[in-house]
Short mmCIF file of C-alpha atoms and ligand atoms in Angstrom, two decimals:
data_model
loop_
_atom_site.label_atom_id
_atom_site.label_comp_id
_atom_site.label_asym_id
_atom_site.label_seq_id
_atom_site.Cartn_x
_atom_site.Cartn_y
_atom_site.Cartn_z
CA MET A 1 -41.03 90.95 34.28
CA ALA A 2 -41.66 90.20 37.36
CA PHE A 3 -44.35 89.41 39.15
CA GLU A 4 -45.97 92.06 41.88
CA PRO A 5 -47.71 90.23 44.36
CA VAL A 6 -50.76 91.33 45.21
CA LEU A 7 -51.47 89.82 49.13
CA THR A 8 -48.12 89.63 50.04
CA LYS A 9 -47.06 93.29 49.00
CA GLY A 10 -45.70 95.38 51.80
CA ILE A 11 -45.02 92.26 53.66
CA GLY A 12 -41.24 92.00 55.74
CA GLU A 13 -41.08 95.71 54.30
CA LEU A 14 -43.87 97.78 56.33
CA ASP A 15 -45.79 97.82 59.24
CA LEU A 16 -49.08 96.56 57.74
CA VAL A 17 -50.62 96.26 61.49
CA ASP A 18 -50.31 99.80 61.85
CA ILE A 19 -53.83 101.70 59.72
CA GLU A 20 -52.13 104.78 58.86
CA VAL A 21 -49.66 103.01 56.99
CA TYR A 22 -52.58 100.12 55.11
CA GLU A 23 -54.32 103.73 54.19
CA LYS A 24 -50.82 104.88 52.75
CA GLN A 25 -51.20 101.93 50.33
CA GLY A 26 -54.05 102.72 49.72
CA GLY A 27 -56.28 101.05 52.29
CA TYR A 28 -59.62 100.93 52.58
CA GLN A 29 -59.66 102.96 49.72
CA ALA A 30 -61.95 100.04 47.82
CA LEU A 31 -64.81 100.35 51.16
CA ARG A 32 -64.58 103.76 50.64
CA LYS A 33 -65.60 103.73 47.13
CA ALA A 34 -68.14 100.63 47.84
CA LEU A 35 -69.63 102.12 50.73
CA LYS A 36 -70.05 105.59 48.33
CA GLN A 37 -70.47 103.88 44.68
CA MET A 38 -72.35 100.74 44.79
CA THR A 39 -74.97 98.89 46.04
CA PRO A 40 -73.53 95.75 48.01
CA GLU A 41 -75.74 94.08 44.84
CA ASP A 42 -72.87 95.44 42.34
CA VAL A 43 -69.99 93.82 44.78
CA HIS A 44 -71.62 90.76 44.56
CA ALA A 45 -71.83 90.50 40.72
CA GLU A 46 -67.68 92.30 40.20
CA VAL A 47 -67.18 89.58 43.00
CA LYS A 48 -68.92 86.99 40.80
CA LYS A 49 -67.46 88.41 37.71
CA ALA A 50 -63.92 87.69 39.25
CA ASN A 51 -64.25 84.13 39.69
CA LEU A 52 -62.56 84.60 43.33
CA ARG A 53 -62.75 80.82 43.90
CA GLY A 54 -62.09 79.81 47.79
CA ARG A 55 -59.24 79.73 49.03
CA GLY A 56 -59.95 77.20 51.98
CA GLY A 57 -59.95 74.12 50.15
CA ALA A 58 -62.66 73.32 47.39
CA GLY A 59 -62.35 76.27 45.02
CA PHE A 60 -65.54 76.88 45.12
CA PRO A 61 -66.94 80.27 43.56
CA ALA A 62 -67.43 83.15 46.47
CA GLY A 63 -69.61 85.41 44.46
CA VAL A 64 -72.04 81.76 43.15
CA LYS A 65 -71.76 81.29 46.80
CA TRP A 66 -73.19 84.35 47.67
CA GLY A 67 -75.44 84.40 45.68
CA PHE A 68 -77.01 80.81 48.12
CA LEU A 69 -78.33 82.59 50.66
CA PRO A 70 -82.03 82.53 50.97
CA ASP A 71 -84.17 86.56 50.69
CA ASP A 72 -86.57 85.75 53.77
CA GLY A 73 -86.02 88.35 55.72
CA ARG A 74 -83.93 85.89 58.62
CA PRO A 75 -80.70 87.75 59.46
CA ARG A 76 -77.44 86.26 57.63
CA TYR A 77 -73.90 86.20 59.55
CA LEU A 78 -70.64 85.91 57.58
CA CYS A 79 -68.15 83.83 58.19
CA CYS A 80 -64.48 83.95 58.61
CA ASN A 81 -62.84 80.85 58.89
CA ALA A 82 -59.31 81.20 60.25
CA ASP A 83 -58.92 78.20 61.93
CA GLU A 84 -56.17 77.12 58.93
CA SER A 85 -55.35 73.66 60.24
CA GLU A 86 -54.52 71.63 57.71
CA PRO A 87 -50.77 70.42 57.92
CA GLY A 88 -48.74 72.33 55.90
CA THR A 89 -50.70 75.29 55.40
CA PHE A 90 -49.22 78.24 56.96
CA ASN A 91 -50.81 81.15 54.51
CA ASN A 92 -54.15 81.95 56.70
CA LYS A 93 -51.02 82.85 59.57
CA MET A 94 -49.07 85.09 57.24
CA LEU A 95 -52.13 87.45 56.15
CA ILE A 96 -53.68 87.91 59.94
CA GLU A 97 -50.57 88.39 61.36
CA TYR A 98 -48.77 90.85 59.24
CA ASN A 99 -51.97 92.16 56.97
CA PRO A 100 -54.95 92.02 59.17
CA HIS A 101 -56.79 95.00 58.11
CA LEU A 102 -57.13 93.49 54.56
CA LEU A 103 -58.85 91.64 56.24
CA ILE A 104 -61.37 93.11 57.95
CA GLU A 105 -61.75 95.29 54.72
CA GLY A 106 -62.32 92.13 52.88
CA ILE A 107 -64.76 91.18 55.56
CA LEU A 108 -66.48 94.60 55.27
CA LEU A 109 -66.95 94.43 51.29
CA ALA A 110 -68.31 90.59 51.80
CA ALA A 111 -70.65 91.65 55.04
CA TYR A 112 -71.89 94.81 52.05
CA ALA A 113 -73.00 92.67 49.36
CA THR A 114 -74.05 89.26 51.91
CA LYS A 115 -76.28 92.10 53.57
CA ALA A 116 -74.57 90.14 56.79
CA ALA A 117 -76.03 91.13 60.23
CA GLN A 118 -72.95 90.59 61.90
CA SER A 119 -69.52 89.19 61.04
CA PHE A 120 -66.71 86.73 63.11
CA ILE A 121 -63.72 86.22 62.69
CA TYR A 122 -63.11 82.19 64.05
CA ILE A 123 -59.36 82.11 64.65
CA ARG A 124 -57.64 78.56 65.63
CA GLY A 125 -56.87 78.50 69.04
CA GLU A 126 -53.05 77.64 68.71
CA PHE A 127 -53.16 81.16 66.71
CA LYS A 128 -52.41 83.82 69.96
CA ARG A 129 -50.58 85.70 68.43
CA GLY A 130 -52.86 86.63 65.28
CA TYR A 131 -56.23 86.89 67.87
CA ASP A 132 -54.50 89.67 69.51
CA VAL A 133 -53.79 91.31 66.61
CA LEU A 134 -56.45 91.07 65.00
CA VAL A 135 -57.83 92.29 68.36
CA LYS A 136 -56.14 95.61 68.67
CA ALA A 137 -57.01 96.14 64.49
CA LEU A 138 -60.08 96.23 64.39
CA ALA A 139 -59.82 98.87 67.88
CA GLN A 140 -58.53 100.84 65.55
CA ALA A 141 -61.21 100.46 62.62
CA LYS A 142 -63.63 101.04 64.88
CA ALA A 143 -61.89 104.20 65.79
CA LYS A 144 -61.22 105.37 62.17
CA GLY A 145 -65.09 104.43 61.68
CA TYR A 146 -64.76 101.70 59.52
CA VAL A 147 -66.44 99.24 61.99
CA GLY A 148 -69.49 99.98 64.35
CA ASP A 149 -72.57 101.84 63.28
CA ASN A 150 -73.30 104.13 59.74
CA ILE A 151 -69.83 103.07 58.42
CA LEU A 152 -67.82 106.34 56.85
CA GLY A 153 -71.97 108.19 57.34
CA THR A 154 -73.04 105.90 54.79
CA GLY A 155 -76.05 103.80 57.46
CA PHE A 156 -73.86 100.92 56.14
CA SER A 157 -72.94 98.81 60.35
CA GLN A 158 -71.11 96.17 60.64
CA GLU A 159 -70.05 94.61 63.83
CA ILE A 160 -67.44 91.71 63.85
CA THR A 161 -66.54 89.84 66.42
CA VAL A 162 -63.33 87.40 66.83
CA HIS A 163 -63.84 84.19 68.50
CA ARG A 164 -60.55 82.02 69.48
CA GLY A 165 -60.84 77.66 69.01
CA ALA A 166 -59.56 75.52 71.06
CA GLY A 167 -57.20 73.78 68.99
CA ALA A 168 -59.48 71.29 67.01
CA TYR A 169 -58.74 70.31 63.41
CA ILE A 170 -62.33 69.85 62.79
CA CYS A 171 -63.43 73.35 64.07
CA GLY A 172 -61.53 74.06 59.96
CA GLU A 173 -64.97 72.01 59.06
CA GLU A 174 -67.42 74.40 58.23
CA THR A 175 -70.17 72.82 59.86
CA GLY A 176 -67.98 71.95 62.88
CA LEU A 177 -66.94 76.06 62.64
CA LEU A 178 -70.93 76.94 63.63
CA SER A 179 -71.07 74.19 65.85
CA SER A 180 -68.27 75.20 68.21
CA LEU A 181 -68.89 78.72 67.41
CA GLU A 182 -72.53 78.54 68.92
CA GLY A 183 -70.85 76.76 72.31
CA GLY A 184 -71.86 73.52 71.48
CA ARG A 185 -69.27 71.02 70.68
CA GLY A 186 -67.06 71.35 67.54
CA GLU A 187 -69.15 68.58 65.77
CA PRO A 188 -70.28 68.93 61.93
CA ARG A 189 -73.39 68.70 60.75
CA LEU A 190 -75.38 66.35 57.55
CA LYS A 191 -75.06 68.89 54.31
CA PRO A 192 -77.41 69.43 53.08
CA PRO A 193 -78.93 72.11 54.63
CA PHE A 194 -75.50 74.58 53.87
CA PRO A 195 -74.41 76.56 56.31
CA ALA A 196 -76.20 78.85 53.58
CA VAL A 197 -79.51 78.25 54.40
CA SER A 198 -79.61 76.85 57.54
CA GLY A 199 -76.04 77.96 59.23
CA LEU A 200 -74.88 80.09 62.40
CA TYR A 201 -77.81 79.72 64.51
CA GLY A 202 -80.29 78.35 62.33
CA MET A 203 -79.24 81.58 60.25
CA PRO A 204 -78.27 81.72 55.97
CA THR A 205 -73.72 82.41 56.50
CA VAL A 206 -71.12 82.73 54.46
CA VAL A 207 -68.21 80.90 55.46
CA ASN A 208 -65.60 81.86 53.86
CA ASN A 209 -61.70 81.63 53.81
CA VAL A 210 -59.18 84.14 54.98
CA GLU A 211 -56.85 84.49 51.69
CA THR A 212 -60.59 84.10 49.92
CA LEU A 213 -61.56 87.35 51.78
CA CYS A 214 -58.89 89.02 51.56
CA ASN A 215 -58.80 89.22 47.83
CA VAL A 216 -62.36 91.38 47.80
CA PRO A 217 -60.65 94.86 48.52
CA PHE A 218 -58.77 94.39 45.37
CA ILE A 219 -61.49 92.86 43.26
CA VAL A 220 -63.69 96.06 44.22
CA ASP A 221 -61.11 98.65 43.77
CA ARG A 222 -59.00 97.34 40.72
CA GLY A 223 -62.21 95.09 39.03
CA ALA A 224 -63.15 91.87 37.89
CA ASP A 225 -61.28 91.94 34.18
CA TRP A 226 -58.11 93.04 36.40
CA PHE A 227 -58.82 90.27 38.71
CA LEU A 228 -59.38 87.68 35.74
CA SER A 229 -56.31 88.94 34.11
CA ILE A 230 -54.66 87.47 36.43
CA GLY A 231 -53.81 83.46 36.61
CA THR A 232 -55.44 81.27 34.49
CA GLU A 233 -58.78 81.34 32.83
CA LYS A 234 -60.90 79.36 35.07
CA SER A 235 -58.59 80.14 38.14
CA PRO A 236 -57.66 83.63 38.24
CA GLY A 237 -55.90 85.52 40.61
CA THR A 238 -53.03 84.88 43.10
CA LYS A 239 -52.31 82.02 45.08
CA ILE A 240 -50.23 82.60 48.30
CA PHE A 241 -48.50 78.32 48.17
CA SER A 242 -47.44 77.22 51.49
CA VAL A 243 -44.12 74.80 51.01
CA SER A 244 -42.11 73.06 53.56
CA GLY A 245 -40.98 69.71 53.70
CA MET A 246 -37.17 69.34 52.55
CA VAL A 247 -36.50 73.05 49.81
CA ARG A 248 -34.47 75.10 50.84
CA ARG A 249 -36.13 77.68 51.40
CA PRO A 250 -39.43 76.91 52.54
CA GLY A 251 -41.85 80.22 52.75
CA ASN A 252 -44.69 81.38 51.70
CA TYR A 253 -44.64 82.21 48.54
CA GLU A 254 -47.85 84.58 47.00
CA LEU A 255 -48.19 83.66 41.97
CA PRO A 256 -50.47 83.56 39.54
CA LEU A 257 -52.44 80.14 39.58
CA GLY A 258 -51.04 78.06 36.50
CA VAL A 259 -47.14 78.27 37.85
CA THR A 260 -45.50 75.36 37.35
CA LEU A 261 -44.22 73.21 40.41
CA ARG A 262 -41.38 73.01 38.79
CA GLU A 263 -41.09 76.51 38.78
CA LEU A 264 -43.01 77.28 41.88
CA LEU A 265 -39.97 74.95 43.88
CA GLU A 266 -37.13 75.16 42.15
CA GLU A 267 -37.65 78.86 41.71
CA HIS A 268 -38.67 80.96 44.51
CA ALA A 269 -38.69 77.88 46.87
CA GLY A 270 -34.48 77.57 46.09
CA GLY A 271 -35.12 73.85 45.58
CA LEU A 272 -33.95 70.15 47.11
CA LEU A 273 -31.07 70.52 49.12
CA PRO A 274 -27.62 69.55 48.03
CA GLY A 275 -27.35 66.08 46.81
CA ARG A 276 -31.06 65.02 47.46
CA THR A 277 -33.80 63.88 44.35
CA LEU A 278 -37.33 63.84 44.75
CA LYS A 279 -39.71 61.58 45.70
CA ALA A 280 -42.93 62.53 46.14
CA VAL A 281 -45.11 66.41 46.66
CA GLN A 282 -48.28 67.11 48.28
CA PRO A 283 -49.63 69.75 46.32
CA GLY A 284 -52.47 70.54 48.83
CA GLY A 285 -51.46 69.92 53.04
CA ALA A 286 -51.98 67.24 54.33
CA SER A 287 -55.18 65.84 52.51
CA SER A 288 -53.65 65.82 48.80
CA PRO A 289 -52.89 62.05 47.78
CA VAL A 290 -49.08 62.39 46.16
CA LEU A 291 -47.83 64.13 42.90
CA LEU A 292 -44.48 62.62 40.86
CA PRO A 293 -41.26 63.92 39.56
CA GLU A 294 -42.61 63.29 36.92
CA HIS A 295 -45.41 66.51 37.63
CA LEU A 296 -42.92 68.69 37.84
CA ASP A 297 -44.26 70.78 35.60
CA LEU A 298 -47.52 70.80 35.80
CA PRO A 299 -49.39 73.75 35.88
CA LEU A 300 -50.95 74.30 39.60
CA ASP A 301 -54.28 75.65 39.50
CA PHE A 302 -57.74 73.75 40.72
CA ASP A 303 -57.89 72.25 37.15
CA SER A 304 -55.32 71.07 36.16
CA VAL A 305 -54.32 69.23 40.21
CA PRO A 306 -57.32 67.24 39.72
CA ALA A 307 -56.92 65.62 36.33
CA ALA A 308 -53.07 65.19 37.06
CA GLY A 309 -54.87 62.91 40.15
CA SER A 310 -54.70 65.23 43.29
CA ILE A 311 -55.60 68.24 44.53
CA LEU A 312 -54.86 71.65 44.81
CA GLY A 313 -56.33 71.82 48.32
CA THR A 314 -55.02 74.97 50.43
CA ALA A 315 -52.05 74.72 48.51
CA GLY A 316 -49.52 73.27 51.73
CA VAL A 317 -47.27 71.59 49.31
CA ILE A 318 -45.11 70.01 51.02
CA VAL A 319 -41.19 68.48 49.07
CA PHE A 320 -40.22 64.40 50.31
CA ASP A 321 -37.59 63.43 49.52
CA ASN A 322 -35.31 60.48 48.21
CA THR A 323 -34.29 60.61 52.82
CA VAL A 324 -37.92 60.11 53.73
CA CYS A 325 -39.87 57.02 54.41
CA MET A 326 -43.79 57.12 53.47
CA VAL A 327 -44.43 54.18 55.60
CA ARG A 328 -43.64 56.52 58.65
CA THR A 329 -44.94 59.36 56.76
CA ALA A 330 -48.56 57.47 56.50
CA LEU A 331 -47.92 56.32 60.14
CA TYR A 332 -47.56 60.63 60.95
CA TYR A 333 -50.30 61.36 59.39
CA ALA A 334 -52.99 58.29 60.38
CA GLU A 335 -52.07 59.24 64.38
CA PHE A 336 -52.81 63.02 63.63
CA PHE A 337 -56.17 62.52 61.82
CA SER A 338 -57.64 59.47 64.24
CA HIS A 339 -56.31 62.06 67.16
CA GLU A 340 -58.43 65.17 64.95
CA SER A 341 -62.16 62.39 64.37
CA CYS A 342 -64.83 64.16 66.14
CA GLY A 343 -65.88 60.67 66.78
CA GLN A 344 -69.48 61.05 65.31
CA CYS A 345 -69.07 58.30 62.08
CA THR A 346 -68.59 54.84 63.08
CA PRO A 347 -66.29 54.52 59.79
CA CYS A 348 -64.17 57.30 60.73
CA ARG A 349 -63.57 57.07 64.97
CA GLU A 350 -62.87 53.57 64.31
CA GLY A 351 -61.28 53.68 60.26
CA THR A 352 -58.63 56.34 61.21
CA ALA A 353 -57.20 54.68 65.31
CA TRP A 354 -57.32 50.92 62.71
CA THR A 355 -55.43 52.59 60.99
CA ALA A 356 -53.28 54.15 62.98
CA ARG A 357 -53.00 50.73 64.64
CA ILE A 358 -51.92 48.78 61.47
CA LEU A 359 -49.54 51.38 60.18
CA ARG A 360 -47.07 51.02 63.19
CA ARG A 361 -47.23 47.74 63.87
CA ILE A 362 -46.26 48.13 60.00
CA GLU A 363 -43.75 50.35 60.69
CA ARG A 364 -42.33 48.11 63.54
CA GLY A 365 -41.78 45.60 61.23
CA GLU A 366 -44.74 43.66 62.55
CA GLY A 367 -46.81 43.39 59.91
CA THR A 368 -48.46 40.93 57.63
CA MET A 369 -49.37 41.53 53.85
CA HIS A 370 -53.00 41.14 54.76
CA ASP A 371 -52.64 44.35 56.39
CA LEU A 372 -51.48 45.66 53.82
CA GLU A 373 -54.59 44.12 52.22
CA VAL A 374 -56.29 45.87 54.37
CA LEU A 375 -54.92 49.50 53.55
CA ARG A 376 -55.75 48.54 50.10
CA SER A 377 -59.76 48.11 51.12
CA LEU A 378 -59.98 51.39 52.92
CA LYS A 379 -60.81 53.74 50.41
CA GLU A 380 -64.47 52.33 50.06
CA LYS A 381 -65.27 51.39 53.84
CA MET A 382 -64.16 55.63 54.33
CA SER A 383 -64.19 57.48 51.21
CA GLY A 384 -68.52 58.82 50.96
CA THR A 385 -69.91 57.13 54.18
CA THR A 386 -69.42 59.80 56.97
CA ILE A 387 -71.24 63.45 58.15
CA CYS A 388 -67.97 65.44 56.49
CA LEU A 389 -64.88 64.88 54.50
CA LEU A 390 -62.13 64.32 57.45
CA SER A 391 -63.04 60.35 56.87
CA ASP A 392 -62.27 60.50 53.88
CA PHE A 393 -58.95 62.92 53.58
CA SER A 394 -57.47 60.18 56.12
CA ILE A 395 -56.88 57.97 53.01
CA THR A 396 -55.94 59.46 50.39
CA PHE A 397 -52.06 60.53 51.15
CA LEU A 398 -52.40 57.06 52.14
CA GLN A 399 -53.90 55.30 49.82
CA SER A 400 -51.22 56.72 46.64
CA VAL A 401 -48.22 55.89 48.18
CA LEU A 402 -49.50 52.13 48.86
CA THR A 403 -49.76 52.80 44.78
CA HIS A 404 -46.80 54.86 43.90
CA PHE A 405 -44.75 53.42 46.89
CA ALA A 406 -45.35 49.60 47.60
CA ASP A 407 -41.44 48.72 47.55
CA GLU A 408 -41.77 51.20 50.95
CA PHE A 409 -44.52 48.77 52.47
CA GLU A 410 -42.71 45.84 51.14
CA ALA A 411 -39.96 46.24 52.60
CA HIS A 412 -41.68 46.55 56.04
CA VAL A 413 -43.78 43.59 56.18
CA ARG A 414 -41.41 41.17 54.26
CA GLY A 415 -37.64 42.85 54.85
CA LYS A 416 -38.90 43.87 58.73
CA ALA A 417 -36.91 47.02 57.92
CA CYS A 418 -37.08 49.90 56.53
CA GLY A 419 -34.93 50.05 52.98
CA VAL A 420 -35.28 54.36 52.53
CA HIS A 421 -33.74 54.58 56.87
CA SER A 422 -30.65 51.99 55.73
CA LEU A 423 -29.94 52.80 52.55
CA GLU A 424 -29.21 56.46 53.96
CA VAL A 425 -27.70 54.58 57.16
CA ARG A 426 -25.61 52.85 54.18
CA SER A 427 -24.35 56.18 52.26
CA ALA A 428 -23.84 58.12 55.33
C1 LIG B 1 -61.92 68.38 57.88
C2 LIG B 1 -61.54 69.93 57.14
C3 LIG B 1 -61.12 71.06 58.02
C4 LIG B 1 -60.65 71.73 57.20
N1 LIG B 1 -60.14 73.32 57.68
C5 LIG B 1 -60.51 74.34 57.23
C6 LIG B 1 -59.79 74.53 57.46
O1 LIG B 1 -59.02 74.92 58.59
N2 LIG B 1 -59.21 76.23 57.20
C7 LIG B 1 -60.83 76.91 55.57
O2 LIG B 1 -60.71 77.35 55.31
N3 LIG B 1 -61.59 75.85 55.56
C8 LIG B 1 -61.36 74.25 55.85
N4 LIG B 1 -62.28 73.76 55.70
C9 LIG B 1 -63.27 73.62 53.94
C10 LIG B 1 -64.27 74.49 55.08
O3 LIG B 1 -65.07 73.51 54.92
C11 LIG B 1 -65.50 75.61 54.38
O4 LIG B 1 -65.15 75.00 52.54
C12 LIG B 1 -64.05 76.66 54.16
O5 LIG B 1 -63.56 77.21 54.55
C13 LIG B 1 -65.33 78.23 52.55
O6 LIG B 1 -64.52 78.63 52.58
P1 LIG B 1 -63.79 79.39 50.89
O7 LIG B 1 -64.62 79.02 49.93
O8 LIG B 1 -63.94 80.50 50.82
O9 LIG B 1 -62.58 78.43 50.34
C14 LIG B 1 -61.49 72.55 56.08
C15 LIG B 1 -63.02 71.28 55.45
C16 LIG B 1 -62.72 70.43 55.72
C17 LIG B 1 -63.45 68.68 55.34
S1 LIG B 2 -66.47 62.20 58.96
FE1 LIG B 2 -64.88 62.12 61.99
S2 LIG B 2 -64.49 64.21 61.24
FE2 LIG B 2 -66.52 64.23 60.63
S3 LIG B 2 -67.82 63.96 61.68
FE3 LIG B 2 -67.63 62.52 61.36
S4 LIG B 2 -66.57 61.25 62.50
FE4 LIG B 2 -66.13 63.70 63.16
#
């Protein structure tokens, strides 16, 4: 039996942006059920039981995170992370633009469960269309009594504020996001204290990704046992895999967690372009180490991918075939991370800039074997030494391709030329 999508059901067929259409599909029923039949503790317990793991990158269980909020009388806040800046990742964008009421309902349920005083959606600056869609959807939801004071006459009140970022990757990191939302520079903060204890304006705060929150209405409506019946034992539910790169049908594919890389690429994304061979795949956006063709039968879930040496991350699956030069790709990423470093930490600010400078030299055929040694030594200097993980992330792809595609780097250094692109020219 074909798998029936959950979060993406109706997208491309129905105008779910229209609240009436969303309601006809059962929309806002979970909110009604929660507010009328469940306590906040019941909703929290159901999400915890469902083991809904965060979809923003780390896979941390949402129900456990909500449980870290101290019960000390201070106001609590809920922030939806809609910054989605990870290269190769575009599933939040689709949910926001084509199913905004699902996100609003998920936020309301999470706010109810965590007893949040106010909710925020921090949306990536470039998502102008998504921002407009959300503002319009919120006005519709307010007019219907789903947002605002005394929602559905139950005494529960919640305002949702949409805040646009200004195009910085680092504002996707949760504490950078909070700094930016407060009106300061988007600079990450040292953890601990974690946002659950000291977040927005120093108050207990939950930060959850768009896709994480979009799962909540289904868990409340259909129950944790239903959710646990999809995916794998430790990674239940579906995941929207954003597939890009050298495949015939790039796009978003919602599939059960644990689907194999082979099924995702061959059955859903249409396989490789004609005459090409698979070289490598990044399963979790630009920040993830590469998987190799030998990993095609690997289940894509939060535990199997790390066991194979990479991370599921955002499930932004980037496919490289035999025509892609890994040196040039590493340079492209290095320039991205150097540009996006906020500059607070020396290993990150200097390390990302020098990595890009060295790779530029190697790519031009002016590098030395010593440059390769320097690049290989970056792990001990740039991992675990900074305020946030951008520094660590900036070198994961590079370290993996230096290991698996050392010949390409050496061809650039010793042969002063790109082996891959000259091969392509020769075969053309
Ligand atoms: C450099 C960096 C960038 C990040 N960018 C995003 C992002 O764009 N969207 C996101 O949801 N999480 C991002 N994260 C992860 C967040 O810090 C946070 O863990 C996440 O929003 C929590 O939501 P979840 O538990 O629902 O996954 C990023 C983390 C780092 C270190
Ligand atoms: S690791 Fe980089 S991005 Fe993160 S806080 Fe330090 S300088 Fe800023």
